[in-house]
Short mmCIF file of C-alpha atoms in Angstrom, two decimals:
data_model
loop_
_atom_site.label_atom_id
_atom_site.label_comp_id
_atom_site.label_asym_id
_atom_site.label_seq_id
_atom_site.Cartn_x
_atom_site.Cartn_y
_atom_site.Cartn_z
CA MET Z 1 4.71 24.16 10.19
CA PRO Z 2 4.50 27.60 9.24
CA ASN Z 3 2.07 29.20 11.69
CA GLY Z 4 1.74 25.82 13.59
CA LEU Z 5 -0.81 24.44 10.99
CA PRO Z 6 -0.23 21.74 8.56
CA PRO Z 7 1.10 22.12 4.49
CA SER Z 8 -2.14 22.89 2.34
CA ASP Z 9 -0.04 20.62 -0.41
CA SER Z 10 2.46 17.59 -0.53
CA THR Z 11 5.47 19.58 -1.68
CA HIS Z 12 6.95 18.87 2.13
CA LEU Z 13 6.84 15.30 1.14
CA SER Z 14 10.24 15.39 -0.16
CA ASP Z 15 13.33 17.73 -1.03
CA LEU Z 16 12.44 17.23 -4.42
CA GLN Z 17 11.81 20.29 -6.49
CA ARG Z 18 8.68 20.68 -8.93
CA SER Z 19 10.37 21.02 -11.68
CA GLU Z 20 12.59 18.14 -11.31
CA MET Z 21 9.66 16.29 -10.96
CA ILE Z 22 8.33 17.37 -14.29
CA GLU Z 23 11.78 17.41 -16.08
CA HIS Z 24 11.58 13.06 -15.04
CA TYR Z 25 7.98 12.84 -15.16
CA GLY Z 26 7.95 14.60 -19.13
CA GLY Z 27 11.47 12.93 -19.89
CA VAL Z 28 9.82 9.10 -19.74
CA VAL Z 29 6.53 10.20 -21.26
CA ASP Z 30 8.14 12.06 -24.21
CA GLY Z 31 10.89 8.19 -25.10
CA GLN Z 32 8.13 6.48 -24.29
CA PHE Z 33 5.51 8.93 -27.11
CA ALA Z 34 8.56 8.34 -29.53
CA LYS Z 35 8.98 4.99 -29.46
CA ASP Z 36 5.68 3.57 -29.45
CA SER Z 37 4.53 6.04 -31.80
CA ILE Z 38 4.97 4.98 -35.52
CA MET Z 39 3.80 7.62 -37.14
CA ARG Z 40 5.72 10.02 -35.81
CA ARG Z 41 9.07 8.59 -37.34
CA PHE Z 42 7.20 8.13 -40.64
CA VAL Z 43 5.72 11.20 -41.51
CA ASN Z 44 6.55 14.71 -41.71
CA VAL Z 45 5.75 16.81 -38.49
CA GLN Z 46 5.26 20.49 -39.10
CA PRO Z 47 4.97 23.55 -36.28
CA VAL Z 48 1.62 25.54 -36.74
CA ARG Z 49 3.00 28.79 -35.37
CA GLY Z 50 0.75 32.02 -35.44
CA THR Z 51 -2.67 30.22 -36.79
CA ASP Z 52 -4.19 26.75 -36.64
CA THR Z 53 -4.12 25.70 -39.96
CA LEU Z 54 -1.00 24.75 -41.80
CA ILE Z 55 -1.05 25.25 -45.72
CA ASP Z 56 0.90 23.12 -48.20
CA ARG Z 57 1.58 24.57 -51.52
CA ARG Z 58 1.52 22.22 -54.54
CA VAL Z 59 1.90 22.63 -58.51
CA GLY Z 60 0.74 20.43 -61.10
CA ARG Z 61 2.89 19.15 -63.57
CA PRO Z 62 4.28 20.70 -66.24
CA LYS Z 63 3.49 20.38 -70.20
CA LEU Z 64 5.58 19.57 -72.59
CA GLN Z 65 5.43 21.08 -76.11
CA ARG Z 66 7.87 20.69 -79.09
CA LEU Z 67 9.65 23.59 -80.69
CA THR Z 68 9.02 23.91 -84.63
CA ASP Z 69 10.87 26.39 -86.68
CA GLY Z 70 8.68 29.52 -87.51
CA VAL Z 71 5.82 29.16 -84.89
CA ARG Z 72 5.64 30.62 -81.56
CA PRO Z 73 5.48 27.98 -78.66
CA ASP Z 74 1.93 28.34 -77.24
CA ALA Z 75 1.58 29.44 -73.56
CA GLN Z 76 1.88 26.83 -70.96
CA LYS Z 77 0.47 27.62 -67.41
CA THR Z 78 0.95 25.62 -64.75
CA ASN Z 79 -1.59 25.47 -62.38
CA PHE Z 80 -0.84 25.76 -58.31
CA GLY Z 81 -3.02 24.77 -55.56
CA ARG Z 82 -3.01 24.06 -52.66
CA VAL Z 83 -4.19 21.85 -49.34
CA ALA Z 84 -4.59 22.09 -45.71
CA VAL Z 85 -5.32 20.73 -41.83
CA THR Z 86 -6.70 23.05 -38.83
CA VAL Z 87 -5.37 21.99 -35.78
CA THR Z 88 -8.45 22.11 -33.70
CA GLU Z 89 -8.33 19.59 -30.01
CA THR Z 90 -5.55 20.37 -27.72
CA ILE Z 91 -5.41 15.95 -26.28
CA LEU Z 92 -4.64 15.54 -22.49
CA ALA Z 93 -3.80 12.50 -20.39
CA ARG Z 94 -4.28 13.58 -16.86
CA ASP Z 95 -3.06 11.86 -13.41
CA SER Z 96 -5.05 13.85 -10.04
CA ARG Z 97 -4.01 12.96 -6.86
CA SER Z 98 -5.16 14.72 -3.42
CA GLN Z 99 -1.19 14.46 -3.05
CA LEU Z 100 1.92 13.42 -4.65
CA ASN Z 101 3.05 11.12 -2.33
CA GLU Z 102 5.05 8.14 -3.71
CA PHE Z 103 4.45 10.48 -7.65
CA GLN Z 104 7.42 12.77 -6.04
CA THR Z 105 9.27 10.35 -3.42
CA ASP Z 106 9.45 7.24 -6.03
CA PHE Z 107 11.52 7.50 -9.00
CA GLY Z 108 10.00 4.26 -10.14
CA ALA Z 109 6.06 6.02 -9.76
CA ARG Z 110 6.78 8.77 -11.84
CA ALA Z 111 8.40 6.64 -14.70
CA ILE Z 112 5.64 4.37 -14.72
CA LEU Z 113 3.12 6.73 -14.94
CA GLY Z 114 5.26 8.47 -17.31
CA ARG Z 115 4.97 5.46 -20.09
CA GLU Z 116 1.31 4.90 -18.87
CA HIS Z 117 0.65 8.83 -20.62
CA GLY Z 118 3.54 8.36 -23.43
CA LYS Z 119 2.18 4.64 -24.74
CA GLU Z 120 -1.92 6.34 -24.46
CA LEU Z 121 -0.95 9.76 -26.42
CA GLY Z 122 1.84 7.97 -28.95
CA LYS Z 123 -1.58 5.43 -29.48
CA PHE Z 124 -3.55 8.04 -29.87
CA PHE Z 125 -1.44 9.78 -32.27
CA ASP Z 126 -1.22 6.88 -34.75
CA GLU Z 127 -4.77 6.38 -35.19
CA CYS Z 128 -5.01 9.72 -35.45
CA LEU Z 129 -3.23 9.75 -38.94
CA LEU Z 130 -4.17 6.17 -40.33
CA ILE Z 131 -7.54 7.34 -40.05
CA GLN Z 132 -6.52 10.23 -42.63
CA ALA Z 133 -4.40 7.63 -44.44
CA ILE Z 134 -7.40 5.54 -45.27
CA LYS Z 135 -10.21 8.33 -45.64
CA GLY Z 136 -7.49 9.72 -48.77
CA ALA Z 137 -7.41 5.82 -50.30
CA TYR Z 138 -11.13 6.79 -51.10
CA GLN Z 139 -10.52 10.30 -52.46
CA ALA Z 140 -10.84 11.21 -56.27
CA ALA Z 141 -8.25 13.02 -57.79
CA PRO Z 142 -8.57 16.56 -57.73
CA ALA Z 143 -10.97 17.85 -60.56
CA LEU Z 144 -9.95 21.87 -60.47
CA PRO Z 145 -7.25 23.45 -61.27
CA ASP Z 146 -6.14 21.03 -63.91
CA TYR Z 147 -3.22 19.55 -62.72
CA ASN Z 148 -2.14 17.50 -65.47
CA GLY Z 149 -2.54 14.54 -63.68
CA ALA Z 150 0.37 15.12 -61.62
CA PHE Z 151 -2.69 14.41 -58.19
CA GLY Z 152 -4.51 10.69 -59.15
CA ALA Z 153 -7.15 8.85 -57.18
CA GLY Z 154 -6.69 7.13 -53.67
CA GLN Z 155 -6.44 3.29 -54.49
CA VAL Z 156 -9.16 1.01 -52.90
CA ARG Z 157 -8.77 -2.75 -53.10
CA ALA Z 158 -12.06 -4.66 -52.06
CA LEU Z 159 -11.87 -8.56 -51.15
CA ALA Z 160 -14.73 -10.46 -53.30
CA ALA Z 161 -15.72 -12.64 -50.29
CA ALA Z 162 -15.95 -12.73 -46.33
CA ASN Z 163 -12.76 -13.68 -45.14
CA ASN Z 164 -10.86 -14.03 -47.98
CA ASP Z 165 -8.76 -10.87 -45.85
CA LEU Z 166 -7.68 -14.59 -43.87
CA ASP Z 167 -6.52 -16.55 -47.16
CA PRO Z 168 -2.69 -15.46 -48.04
CA ASP Z 169 -2.56 -14.94 -51.25
CA LEU Z 170 -5.47 -13.26 -51.68
CA LEU Z 171 -4.48 -10.96 -49.09
CA TYR Z 172 -1.03 -10.63 -50.95
CA ALA Z 173 -2.16 -10.31 -54.24
CA GLN Z 174 -4.66 -7.34 -53.36
CA ILE Z 175 -1.32 -5.16 -51.03
CA ALA Z 176 0.48 -5.86 -54.20
CA SER Z 177 -1.42 -4.70 -56.78
CA ILE Z 178 -2.08 -1.39 -54.88
CA ILE Z 179 1.78 -1.66 -54.56
CA THR Z 180 2.11 -1.60 -58.59
CA ALA Z 181 -0.41 1.03 -58.97
CA GLN Z 182 1.63 3.54 -57.89
CA GLN Z 183 4.15 1.86 -59.19
CA GLU Z 184 2.63 2.80 -62.46
CA ALA Z 185 1.62 6.37 -61.32
CA ASP Z 186 5.52 7.29 -60.76
CA ILE Z 187 4.97 7.54 -57.11
CA ASP Z 188 8.52 6.04 -55.07
CA THR Z 189 7.15 3.11 -53.43
CA ASP Z 190 11.36 2.74 -51.76
CA SER Z 191 9.27 4.99 -48.80
CA SER Z 192 6.14 3.57 -48.15
CA ALA Z 193 5.08 1.20 -46.14
CA VAL Z 194 2.29 -1.27 -45.78
CA PHE Z 195 0.43 -0.83 -42.21
CA VAL Z 196 -1.22 -4.59 -41.29
CA ARG Z 197 -3.16 -5.43 -37.73
CA PRO Z 198 -1.49 -8.74 -36.03
CA THR Z 199 -4.06 -10.80 -37.19
CA HIS Z 200 -3.15 -9.98 -41.12
CA TYR Z 201 0.26 -9.77 -40.05
CA ASP Z 202 0.02 -13.36 -39.53
CA VAL Z 203 -1.98 -14.45 -42.34
CA LEU Z 204 0.62 -12.48 -44.33
CA LEU Z 205 3.37 -14.82 -42.93
CA ASN Z 206 1.64 -18.30 -43.85
CA ASN Z 207 2.65 -16.58 -48.26
CA ASP Z 208 4.80 -18.89 -49.25
CA LYS Z 209 6.23 -17.04 -51.65
CA LEU Z 210 7.00 -14.17 -48.93
CA ILE Z 211 9.20 -16.17 -46.82
CA ASP Z 212 10.38 -19.52 -48.53
CA ARG Z 213 13.71 -18.65 -49.88
CA ASP Z 214 12.69 -19.85 -53.18
CA PHE Z 215 10.96 -17.26 -53.98
CA SER Z 216 12.27 -14.27 -51.17
CA SER Z 217 16.01 -14.60 -49.94
CA GLU Z 218 16.23 -13.21 -46.13
CA ASN Z 219 12.12 -11.52 -46.24
CA GLY Z 220 10.76 -13.57 -43.75
CA ASP Z 221 11.29 -16.40 -40.85
CA PHE Z 222 7.74 -18.57 -39.88
CA ALA Z 223 9.30 -19.59 -36.63
CA ASN Z 224 10.32 -16.12 -35.43
CA GLY Z 225 7.06 -14.67 -37.24
CA LYS Z 226 9.04 -12.15 -38.71
CA VAL Z 227 7.71 -11.41 -42.58
CA LYS Z 228 9.93 -8.06 -43.80
CA THR Z 229 8.32 -7.32 -47.14
CA ILE Z 230 5.78 -7.21 -49.71
CA LYS Z 231 7.35 -5.93 -53.10
CA GLY Z 232 10.59 -4.18 -51.52
CA VAL Z 233 7.93 -2.07 -49.12
CA PRO Z 234 8.34 -2.96 -45.32
CA ILE Z 235 5.30 -4.52 -43.65
CA VAL Z 236 4.32 -3.18 -40.00
CA MET Z 237 2.34 -4.89 -37.47
CA THR Z 238 0.20 -2.67 -35.60
CA THR Z 239 -3.00 -2.08 -33.76
CA ARG Z 240 -4.05 1.22 -34.14
CA ILE Z 241 -5.83 0.38 -37.39
CA PRO Z 242 -9.55 0.79 -36.45
CA THR Z 243 -12.05 -2.63 -36.58
CA ALA Z 244 -14.78 -0.97 -35.67
CA ALA Z 245 -16.92 2.80 -36.84
CA ILE Z 246 -16.28 5.52 -34.66
CA PRO Z 247 -18.85 8.04 -34.63
CA ASN Z 248 -17.67 10.49 -32.17
CA HIS Z 249 -13.70 10.56 -32.19
CA LEU Z 250 -12.21 12.38 -29.83
CA GLN Z 251 -9.80 14.56 -32.27
CA GLY Z 252 -13.32 15.76 -33.85
CA SER Z 253 -15.13 14.82 -36.99
CA ALA Z 254 -13.00 14.59 -39.23
CA TYR Z 255 -11.99 11.61 -37.97
CA ASN Z 256 -14.50 9.83 -37.54
CA VAL Z 257 -14.88 5.93 -39.26
CA SER Z 258 -17.61 4.84 -41.19
CA ALA Z 259 -18.23 1.23 -40.74
CA GLN Z 260 -17.11 0.52 -44.18
CA GLU Z 261 -13.81 2.49 -43.33
CA ALA Z 262 -13.81 0.15 -40.33
CA LEU Z 263 -13.54 -3.05 -42.25
CA THR Z 264 -9.76 -1.97 -43.97
CA VAL Z 265 -7.57 -5.24 -43.25
CA ALA Z 266 -4.15 -2.89 -44.77
CA ILE Z 267 -3.10 0.25 -45.51
CA VAL Z 268 -0.41 1.10 -48.35
CA THR Z 269 0.83 4.60 -48.08
CA HIS Z 270 3.55 7.10 -48.34
CA PRO Z 271 4.79 9.82 -45.97
CA SER Z 272 4.38 12.11 -48.27
CA SER Z 273 0.46 10.93 -48.77
CA LEU Z 274 -0.20 12.74 -45.13
CA LEU Z 275 0.09 16.40 -44.40
CA VAL Z 276 0.47 16.47 -40.65
CA GLY Z 277 1.15 19.47 -38.19
CA GLU Z 278 1.09 20.29 -34.24
CA THR Z 279 0.99 23.32 -32.44
CA ILE Z 280 2.14 21.79 -29.12
CA PRO Z 281 4.14 19.93 -29.24
CA LEU Z 282 4.36 17.23 -26.45
CA GLU Z 283 4.24 18.89 -23.25
CA SER Z 284 4.52 17.77 -19.52
CA ASP Z 285 3.52 19.57 -16.52
CA VAL Z 286 2.82 18.90 -12.33
CA TRP Z 287 0.48 21.94 -10.23
CA PHE Z 288 -1.18 22.39 -7.68
CA ASP Z 289 -4.78 23.09 -8.15
CA LYS Z 290 -5.54 25.64 -4.61
CA LYS Z 291 -9.33 25.89 -5.12
CA GLU Z 292 -9.60 21.79 -5.62
CA ARG Z 293 -6.62 20.98 -3.38
CA VAL Z 294 -5.82 18.04 -5.82
CA TRP Z 295 -2.36 18.24 -8.20
CA PHE Z 296 -3.10 17.57 -11.12
CA ILE Z 297 0.17 15.54 -13.59
CA ASP Z 298 -0.62 15.76 -17.28
CA SER Z 299 0.88 15.41 -20.52
CA PHE Z 300 -0.41 17.44 -23.99
CA ILE Z 301 -0.53 18.04 -27.70
CA SER Z 302 -2.25 19.20 -30.35
CA PHE Z 303 -2.23 18.66 -33.66
CA GLY Z 304 -3.59 17.30 -36.72
CA ALA Z 305 -3.22 15.59 -40.39
CA ALA Z 306 -5.35 15.35 -43.31
CA PRO Z 307 -5.11 13.27 -46.90
CA ARG Z 308 -2.55 15.41 -49.15
CA ARG Z 309 -4.40 15.15 -52.17
#
């Protein structure tokens, strides 16, 4: 104790350096985020540096013409355009303590807190991207400039009556029709995915054609609760699809969910359907505020997403 006074913080509790605490805690957060976030593995997340806006250039479909002897070919212009996403918010998972105590001395305590922070940030990240996928489905094709049909409108299918989403055949038919529409639009569905909540995953599990070996070879196992694909597109079970309207989303108004959007029971999307950027990759810190006399254990990330249409 310097000057015979008790220490002003809890760094005396062990010989573990703050950098080592951050490294261990942050490593667990990163690992849990990577494990829990299905969308992080699904889409390409681009770094945003020196600005808060990520711009993606796109080009329309070229127009072909026939070459005729003695006739000058028409001048043809292929229009360029762009889509953008702006990163405006930083999302923080924080734990505050008057003393570090068990966090500093107990390896397990740091791991538990790191897992919880990583899990919540991963769930939040996925929810934001799935919300943007829903919004993209409701968007019309871009009108100007003329892209010569290179970018179509989103696809929405409405079930005719309440509780039709609990009918295995009706639910399958609507999902399959969207996949077929994407294929008709020359979209490579080999990289697409069907996202459904556990309730509707269970509904699809009761569709005989998806798991019966007479129709689908090794596509599912009813006893083990597994069904793999619809028309070759993987089925991903997730609880991150909103089930209620969100009028004031933590990520900003662009992520608010309307009552209509909250009725979504399945999302069929492609990795290139979303534009995702981050200004701050997932970071962690452990620090002491002398004014508040409190330790803060933080993990934070700053990202944005928008439909690429």
